Amino acid sequence: MVAILILRPEREAAAMAKQLRRAGHDVHLSPMLEIVADPAWPLRLGDLRPAAVIVTSANAVQAEGAPPLPAALADRPALCVGARTAAAAKAAGFRAATAPGEGGAEALVAWIVGHLDPAAGMLLHLGGRDRAGDVDGRLQRNGFAVTTLETYRAEARTEFSKETAALLSGGGVDLVVTASARTSAAFLACLRAGGQVSRLAELAIVAISAAAAAPLVEAGARHVHVPDAPTGAALGDLVLGLADRRRGVAANPDS
């Protein structure tokens, strides 16, 4: 049995954890970020009537405690990063939500630049307080007017739970899964707080992108795996494949 430590928030990790457990792996959730919705963000919408809405995280519309989607946005097309975010946008009330570009933020920006006309109207970006990828800046440099509304924030943990600390100190983790640079930075901070930074050289890190892995690589991580596409689905497939291979090697050490 392969032990996998997933650092993503529980809601985001649920589907991956279910898939891995179904395959017979030992999955532990240790969210490094606590997602806190801003219930007042619709009040800041005012008279904005965007041509389209950019959604870069499912948390932007579906975090626990999130307010209902304003009716004024429901008929606007939601352009999302990844299929999971598009599904969350539909569940939140957008009548048309897609994940054009089939990739991460870079693919979404490239699709918008290639398919939309800046003259058609401003774009509204629903996102977190801390955002990666400079989506707004890159679109603005291509002539688009972009307004951002922060709908949630992600608060970083400062120390591990007792269970996670025990797993790591006892060598009970085979794979560590991270999906953002902030998650990785929080994990690193917790390792330092617990005096376990030296474990990085041994741990296998599975990150959604090179940027997400960077804080751990800079601190000494040597075994890093990144999927071909920076999406949740690609990350899940990579984790499952690595776990299955590790289990096969453990079962047949001489093969």
mmCIF file of C-alpha atoms in Angstrom:
data_model
loop_
_atom_site.group_PDB
_atom_site.id
_atom_site.type_symbol
_atom_site.label_atom_id
_atom_site.label_comp_id
_atom_site.label_asym_id
_atom_site.label_seq_id
_atom_site.Cartn_x
_atom_site.Cartn_y
_atom_site.Cartn_z
ATOM 1 C CA MET A 1 0.000 0.000 0.000
ATOM 2 C CA VAL A 2 1.354 3.416 -1.000
ATOM 3 C CA ALA A 3 0.885 6.286 1.476
ATOM 4 C CA ILE A 4 -0.091 9.590 -0.143
ATOM 5 C CA LEU A 5 -0.264 12.953 1.617
ATOM 6 C CA ILE A 6 -2.509 15.458 -0.197
ATOM 7 C CA LEU A 7 -1.939 19.085 0.776
ATOM 8 C CA ARG A 8 -4.921 20.572 -1.077
ATOM 9 C CA PRO A 9 -8.045 21.867 0.718
ATOM 10 C CA GLU A 10 -10.410 18.999 1.544
ATOM 11 C CA ARG A 11 -13.080 19.932 -0.999
ATOM 12 C CA GLU A 12 -10.503 20.073 -3.795
ATOM 13 C CA ALA A 13 -8.807 16.877 -2.643
ATOM 14 C CA ALA A 14 -11.999 14.822 -2.248
ATOM 15 C CA ALA A 15 -12.252 13.451 -5.795
ATOM 16 C CA MET A 16 -8.554 12.568 -5.954
ATOM 17 C CA ALA A 17 -8.662 10.930 -2.528
ATOM 18 C CA LYS A 18 -11.688 8.846 -3.528
ATOM 19 C CA GLN A 19 -9.994 7.672 -6.731
ATOM 20 C CA LEU A 20 -6.787 6.738 -4.918
ATOM 21 C CA ARG A 21 -8.551 4.930 -2.084
ATOM 22 C CA ARG A 22 -10.627 2.994 -4.598
ATOM 23 C CA ALA A 23 -7.336 1.845 -6.121
ATOM 24 C CA GLY A 24 -6.220 0.574 -2.711
ATOM 25 C CA HIS A 25 -3.849 3.346 -1.646
ATOM 26 C CA ASP A 26 -3.479 4.879 1.815
ATOM 27 C CA VAL A 27 -4.538 8.533 1.525
ATOM 28 C CA HIS A 28 -4.077 11.252 4.135
ATOM 29 C CA LEU A 29 -5.411 14.799 3.807
ATOM 30 C CA SER A 30 -3.419 17.637 5.324
ATOM 31 C CA PRO A 31 -4.743 20.919 3.883
ATOM 32 C CA MET A 32 -2.095 23.618 4.027
ATOM 33 C CA LEU A 33 -4.563 26.385 3.195
ATOM 34 C CA GLU A 34 -7.880 27.166 4.859
ATOM 35 C CA ILE A 35 -10.322 28.622 2.342
ATOM 36 C CA VAL A 36 -12.385 31.491 3.769
ATOM 37 C CA ALA A 37 -15.192 32.900 1.622
ATOM 38 C CA ASP A 38 -15.987 36.615 1.556
ATOM 39 C CA PRO A 39 -19.783 36.750 1.938
ATOM 40 C CA ALA A 40 -19.880 40.442 1.034
ATOM 41 C CA TRP A 41 -18.235 40.331 -2.393
ATOM 42 C CA PRO A 42 -21.530 40.655 -4.365
ATOM 43 C CA LEU A 43 -22.022 44.070 -2.752
ATOM 44 C CA ARG A 44 -18.908 45.273 -4.572
ATOM 45 C CA LEU A 45 -20.284 44.241 -7.953
ATOM 46 C CA GLY A 46 -22.254 47.467 -8.247
ATOM 47 C CA ASP A 47 -23.306 48.236 -11.803
ATOM 48 C CA LEU A 48 -20.591 46.145 -13.449
ATOM 49 C CA ARG A 49 -21.906 44.233 -16.456
ATOM 50 C CA PRO A 50 -18.994 42.236 -17.845
ATOM 51 C CA ALA A 51 -18.819 40.678 -21.284
ATOM 52 C CA ALA A 52 -17.544 37.515 -19.589
ATOM 53 C CA VAL A 53 -16.464 36.298 -16.166
ATOM 54 C CA ILE A 54 -13.076 34.678 -15.537
ATOM 55 C CA VAL A 55 -13.008 32.043 -12.791
ATOM 56 C CA THR A 56 -9.531 30.761 -11.954
ATOM 57 C CA SER A 57 -10.445 28.553 -8.982
ATOM 58 C CA ALA A 58 -13.503 26.605 -7.889
ATOM 59 C CA ASN A 59 -13.078 28.314 -4.523
ATOM 60 C CA ALA A 60 -13.987 31.626 -6.145
ATOM 61 C CA VAL A 61 -17.607 30.512 -6.492
ATOM 62 C CA GLN A 62 -17.992 27.439 -4.295
ATOM 63 C CA ALA A 63 -16.022 27.946 -1.079
ATOM 64 C CA GLU A 64 -17.838 26.987 2.101
ATOM 65 C CA GLY A 65 -19.945 29.944 3.187
ATOM 66 C CA ALA A 66 -19.899 31.574 -0.255
ATOM 67 C CA PRO A 67 -22.886 33.837 -0.997
ATOM 68 C CA PRO A 68 -25.303 33.092 -3.860
ATOM 69 C CA LEU A 69 -24.173 34.141 -7.316
ATOM 70 C CA PRO A 70 -25.644 37.562 -8.185
ATOM 71 C CA ALA A 71 -28.405 37.226 -10.780
ATOM 72 C CA ALA A 72 -26.668 39.841 -12.939
ATOM 73 C CA LEU A 73 -23.801 37.403 -13.556
ATOM 74 C CA ALA A 74 -25.770 34.208 -14.143
ATOM 75 C CA ASP A 75 -26.220 34.813 -17.879
ATOM 76 C CA ARG A 76 -22.618 35.909 -18.451
ATOM 77 C CA PRO A 77 -20.277 33.268 -19.921
ATOM 78 C CA ALA A 78 -17.889 31.933 -17.284
ATOM 79 C CA LEU A 79 -14.405 31.187 -18.644
ATOM 80 C CA CYS A 80 -12.704 28.827 -16.231
ATOM 81 C CA VAL A 81 -9.344 27.251 -15.505
ATOM 82 C CA GLY A 82 -9.977 23.519 -15.735
ATOM 83 C CA ALA A 83 -13.045 21.320 -15.996
ATOM 84 C CA ARG A 84 -13.481 21.103 -12.221
ATOM 85 C CA THR A 85 -13.697 24.874 -11.932
ATOM 86 C CA ALA A 86 -16.176 24.980 -14.823
ATOM 87 C CA ALA A 87 -18.343 22.389 -13.051
ATOM 88 C CA ALA A 88 -18.204 24.459 -9.858
ATOM 89 C CA ALA A 89 -19.214 27.585 -11.788
ATOM 90 C CA LYS A 90 -22.227 25.796 -13.254
ATOM 91 C CA ALA A 91 -23.198 24.495 -9.828
ATOM 92 C CA ALA A 92 -22.934 28.046 -8.476
ATOM 93 C CA GLY A 93 -25.435 29.326 -11.038
ATOM 94 C CA PHE A 94 -23.614 30.272 -14.248
ATOM 95 C CA ARG A 95 -25.730 29.046 -17.140
ATOM 96 C CA ALA A 96 -22.726 28.802 -19.472
ATOM 97 C CA ALA A 97 -19.393 27.754 -17.969
ATOM 98 C CA THR A 98 -16.546 26.310 -20.001
ATOM 99 C CA ALA A 99 -12.831 25.600 -19.633
ATOM 100 C CA PRO A 100 -11.427 26.846 -22.958
ATOM 101 C CA GLY A 101 -7.820 26.073 -23.680
ATOM 102 C CA GLU A 102 -7.917 22.797 -21.711
ATOM 103 C CA GLY A 103 -5.059 23.828 -19.470
ATOM 104 C CA GLY A 104 -4.076 26.202 -16.712
ATOM 105 C CA ALA A 105 -4.175 29.970 -16.477
ATOM 106 C CA GLU A 106 -1.743 30.403 -19.375
ATOM 107 C CA ALA A 107 -3.972 28.392 -21.699
ATOM 108 C CA LEU A 108 -7.033 30.378 -20.634
ATOM 109 C CA VAL A 109 -5.294 33.708 -21.255
ATOM 110 C CA ALA A 110 -4.108 32.517 -24.674
ATOM 111 C CA TRP A 111 -7.647 31.431 -25.583
ATOM 112 C CA ILE A 112 -9.166 34.753 -24.516
ATOM 113 C CA VAL A 113 -6.569 36.740 -26.459
ATOM 114 C CA GLY A 114 -7.138 34.584 -29.531
ATOM 115 C CA HIS A 115 -10.942 34.450 -29.469
ATOM 116 C CA LEU A 116 -12.364 37.525 -27.745
ATOM 117 C CA ASP A 117 -12.444 41.157 -28.832
ATOM 118 C CA PRO A 118 -11.380 43.676 -26.165
ATOM 119 C CA ALA A 119 -13.944 46.086 -27.626
ATOM 120 C CA ALA A 120 -16.780 43.704 -26.667
ATOM 121 C CA GLY A 121 -16.608 44.837 -23.052
ATOM 122 C CA MET A 122 -14.775 44.450 -19.780
ATOM 123 C CA LEU A 123 -13.907 41.118 -18.193
ATOM 124 C CA LEU A 124 -14.654 40.367 -14.550
ATOM 125 C CA HIS A 125 -12.193 38.116 -12.718
ATOM 126 C CA LEU A 126 -13.527 36.310 -9.647
ATOM 127 C CA GLY A 127 -10.544 35.092 -7.653
ATOM 128 C CA GLY A 128 -8.758 34.845 -4.348
ATOM 129 C CA ARG A 129 -6.808 37.427 -2.414
ATOM 130 C CA ASP A 130 -3.546 35.779 -3.488
ATOM 131 C CA ARG A 131 -3.531 34.976 -7.186
ATOM 132 C CA ALA A 132 -0.860 33.308 -9.299
ATOM 133 C CA GLY A 133 -0.259 33.590 -13.023
ATOM 134 C CA ASP A 134 -0.813 37.349 -13.483
ATOM 135 C CA VAL A 135 -3.983 36.673 -15.482
ATOM 136 C CA ASP A 136 -5.214 40.258 -15.169
ATOM 137 C CA GLY A 137 -1.916 41.858 -16.142
ATOM 138 C CA ARG A 138 -1.410 39.666 -19.181
ATOM 139 C CA LEU A 139 -4.909 40.366 -20.452
ATOM 140 C CA GLN A 140 -4.540 44.093 -19.831
ATOM 141 C CA ARG A 141 -1.303 44.116 -21.810
ATOM 142 C CA ASN A 142 -3.326 42.660 -24.680
ATOM 143 C CA GLY A 143 -5.863 45.468 -24.569
ATOM 144 C CA PHE A 144 -8.548 43.978 -22.319
ATOM 145 C CA ALA A 145 -10.180 45.892 -19.489
ATOM 146 C CA VAL A 146 -10.222 43.609 -16.436
ATOM 147 C CA THR A 147 -11.809 44.163 -13.032
ATOM 148 C CA THR A 148 -11.063 41.746 -10.199
ATOM 149 C CA LEU A 149 -13.334 40.950 -7.272
ATOM 150 C CA GLU A 150 -11.735 38.970 -4.451
ATOM 151 C CA THR A 151 -14.292 36.398 -3.357
ATOM 152 C CA TYR A 152 -12.181 34.388 -0.896
ATOM 153 C CA ARG A 153 -8.831 34.182 0.822
ATOM 154 C CA ALA A 154 -6.600 31.223 1.633
ATOM 155 C CA GLU A 155 -5.044 31.270 5.095
ATOM 156 C CA ALA A 156 -1.839 29.229 5.408
ATOM 157 C CA ARG A 157 -1.228 26.751 8.227
ATOM 158 C CA THR A 158 1.780 27.416 10.426
ATOM 159 C CA GLU A 159 2.236 23.908 11.839
ATOM 160 C CA PHE A 160 1.264 20.334 11.044
ATOM 161 C CA SER A 161 -1.498 18.432 12.750
ATOM 162 C CA LYS A 162 -0.244 15.748 15.150
ATOM 163 C CA GLU A 163 -1.198 13.043 12.637
ATOM 164 C CA THR A 164 0.725 14.647 9.765
ATOM 165 C CA ALA A 165 3.779 15.346 11.936
ATOM 166 C CA ALA A 166 3.831 11.714 13.059
ATOM 167 C CA LEU A 167 3.456 10.407 9.503
ATOM 168 C CA LEU A 168 6.374 12.473 8.255
ATOM 169 C CA SER A 169 8.681 11.848 11.197
ATOM 170 C CA GLY A 170 7.993 8.126 11.006
ATOM 171 C CA GLY A 171 8.721 7.902 7.291
ATOM 172 C CA GLY A 172 5.118 6.972 6.579
ATOM 173 C CA VAL A 173 4.666 9.079 3.435
ATOM 174 C CA ASP A 174 5.527 7.949 -0.103
ATOM 175 C CA LEU A 175 4.052 10.793 -2.181
ATOM 176 C CA VAL A 176 3.216 14.411 -1.326
ATOM 177 C CA VAL A 177 0.711 16.196 -3.584
ATOM 178 C CA THR A 178 0.625 19.980 -3.987
ATOM 179 C CA ALA A 179 -1.324 22.201 -6.385
ATOM 180 C CA SER A 180 0.003 25.705 -5.762
ATOM 181 C CA ALA A 181 3.149 27.579 -4.807
ATOM 182 C CA ARG A 182 1.407 28.930 -1.687
ATOM 183 C CA THR A 183 0.519 25.387 -0.622
ATOM 184 C CA SER A 184 4.122 24.306 -1.119
ATOM 185 C CA ALA A 185 5.418 27.337 0.774
ATOM 186 C CA ALA A 186 3.080 26.572 3.686
ATOM 187 C CA PHE A 187 4.209 22.932 3.693
ATOM 188 C CA LEU A 188 7.825 24.081 3.780
ATOM 189 C CA ALA A 189 7.093 26.476 6.655
ATOM 190 C CA CYS A 190 5.484 23.638 8.624
ATOM 191 C CA LEU A 191 8.465 21.372 7.932
ATOM 192 C CA ARG A 192 10.767 24.072 9.261
ATOM 193 C CA ALA A 193 8.588 24.652 12.319
ATOM 194 C CA GLY A 194 8.763 20.938 13.099
ATOM 195 C CA GLY A 195 12.471 20.572 12.357
ATOM 196 C CA GLN A 196 11.808 18.216 9.435
ATOM 197 C CA VAL A 197 13.183 20.122 6.431
ATOM 198 C CA SER A 198 15.755 17.376 5.838
ATOM 199 C CA ARG A 199 12.868 15.075 4.839
ATOM 200 C CA LEU A 200 12.491 17.019 1.588
ATOM 201 C CA ALA A 201 15.477 15.258 0.050
ATOM 202 C CA GLU A 202 13.707 11.905 0.493
ATOM 203 C CA LEU A 203 10.081 12.779 -0.265
ATOM 204 C CA ALA A 204 8.574 12.342 -3.717
ATOM 205 C CA ILE A 205 6.714 15.550 -4.568
ATOM 206 C CA VAL A 206 3.910 15.552 -7.138
ATOM 207 C CA ALA A 207 3.074 19.143 -8.129
ATOM 208 C CA ILE A 208 0.515 20.493 -10.573
ATOM 209 C CA SER A 209 3.212 22.649 -12.207
ATOM 210 C CA ALA A 210 6.876 23.562 -11.941
ATOM 211 C CA ALA A 211 5.845 26.878 -10.381
ATOM 212 C CA ALA A 212 3.884 25.033 -7.686
ATOM 213 C CA ALA A 213 6.907 22.868 -6.911
ATOM 214 C CA ALA A 214 9.424 25.733 -6.909
ATOM 215 C CA PRO A 215 9.427 26.547 -3.146
ATOM 216 C CA LEU A 216 10.179 22.907 -2.342
ATOM 217 C CA VAL A 217 12.781 22.487 -5.082
ATOM 218 C CA GLU A 218 14.601 25.582 -3.843
ATOM 219 C CA ALA A 219 14.593 24.119 -0.322
ATOM 220 C CA GLY A 220 16.102 20.796 -1.391
ATOM 221 C CA ALA A 221 13.396 18.559 -2.872
ATOM 222 C CA ARG A 222 15.054 16.165 -5.323
ATOM 223 C CA HIS A 223 12.259 13.864 -6.466
ATOM 224 C CA VAL A 224 9.678 16.065 -8.186
ATOM 225 C CA HIS A 225 7.019 14.985 -10.682
ATOM 226 C CA VAL A 226 4.902 17.378 -12.766
ATOM 227 C CA PRO A 227 2.051 16.427 -15.163
ATOM 228 C CA ASP A 228 2.075 17.389 -18.833
ATOM 229 C CA ALA A 229 -0.834 19.794 -18.285
ATOM 230 C CA PRO A 230 -1.415 21.968 -15.189
ATOM 231 C CA THR A 231 -4.917 20.663 -14.475
ATOM 232 C CA GLY A 232 -6.473 18.812 -11.570
ATOM 233 C CA ALA A 233 -7.327 15.860 -13.807
ATOM 234 C CA ALA A 234 -3.765 15.544 -15.095
ATOM 235 C CA LEU A 235 -2.410 15.825 -11.557
ATOM 236 C CA GLY A 236 -4.749 13.089 -10.353
ATOM 237 C CA ASP A 237 -3.770 10.772 -13.201
ATOM 238 C CA LEU A 238 -0.072 11.314 -12.488
ATOM 239 C CA VAL A 239 -0.467 10.625 -8.758
ATOM 240 C CA LEU A 240 -2.422 7.436 -9.454
ATOM 241 C CA GLY A 241 0.125 6.238 -12.011
ATOM 242 C CA LEU A 242 3.076 6.884 -9.699
ATOM 243 C CA ALA A 243 1.327 5.212 -6.769
ATOM 244 C CA ASP A 244 0.438 2.142 -8.826
ATOM 245 C CA ARG A 245 4.018 1.838 -10.079
ATOM 246 C CA ARG A 246 5.445 2.176 -6.576
ATOM 247 C CA ARG A 247 3.086 -0.512 -5.322
ATOM 248 C CA GLY A 248 4.132 -2.776 -8.181
ATOM 249 C CA VAL A 249 7.818 -2.298 -7.403
ATOM 250 C CA ALA A 250 7.225 -2.970 -3.704
ATOM 251 C CA ALA A 251 5.323 -6.156 -4.534
ATOM 252 C CA ASN A 252 7.987 -7.349 -7.009
ATOM 253 C CA PRO A 253 11.324 -5.943 -5.792
ATOM 254 C CA ASP A 254 13.354 -8.240 -8.058
ATOM 255 C CA SER A 255 11.409 -7.555 -11.270
#
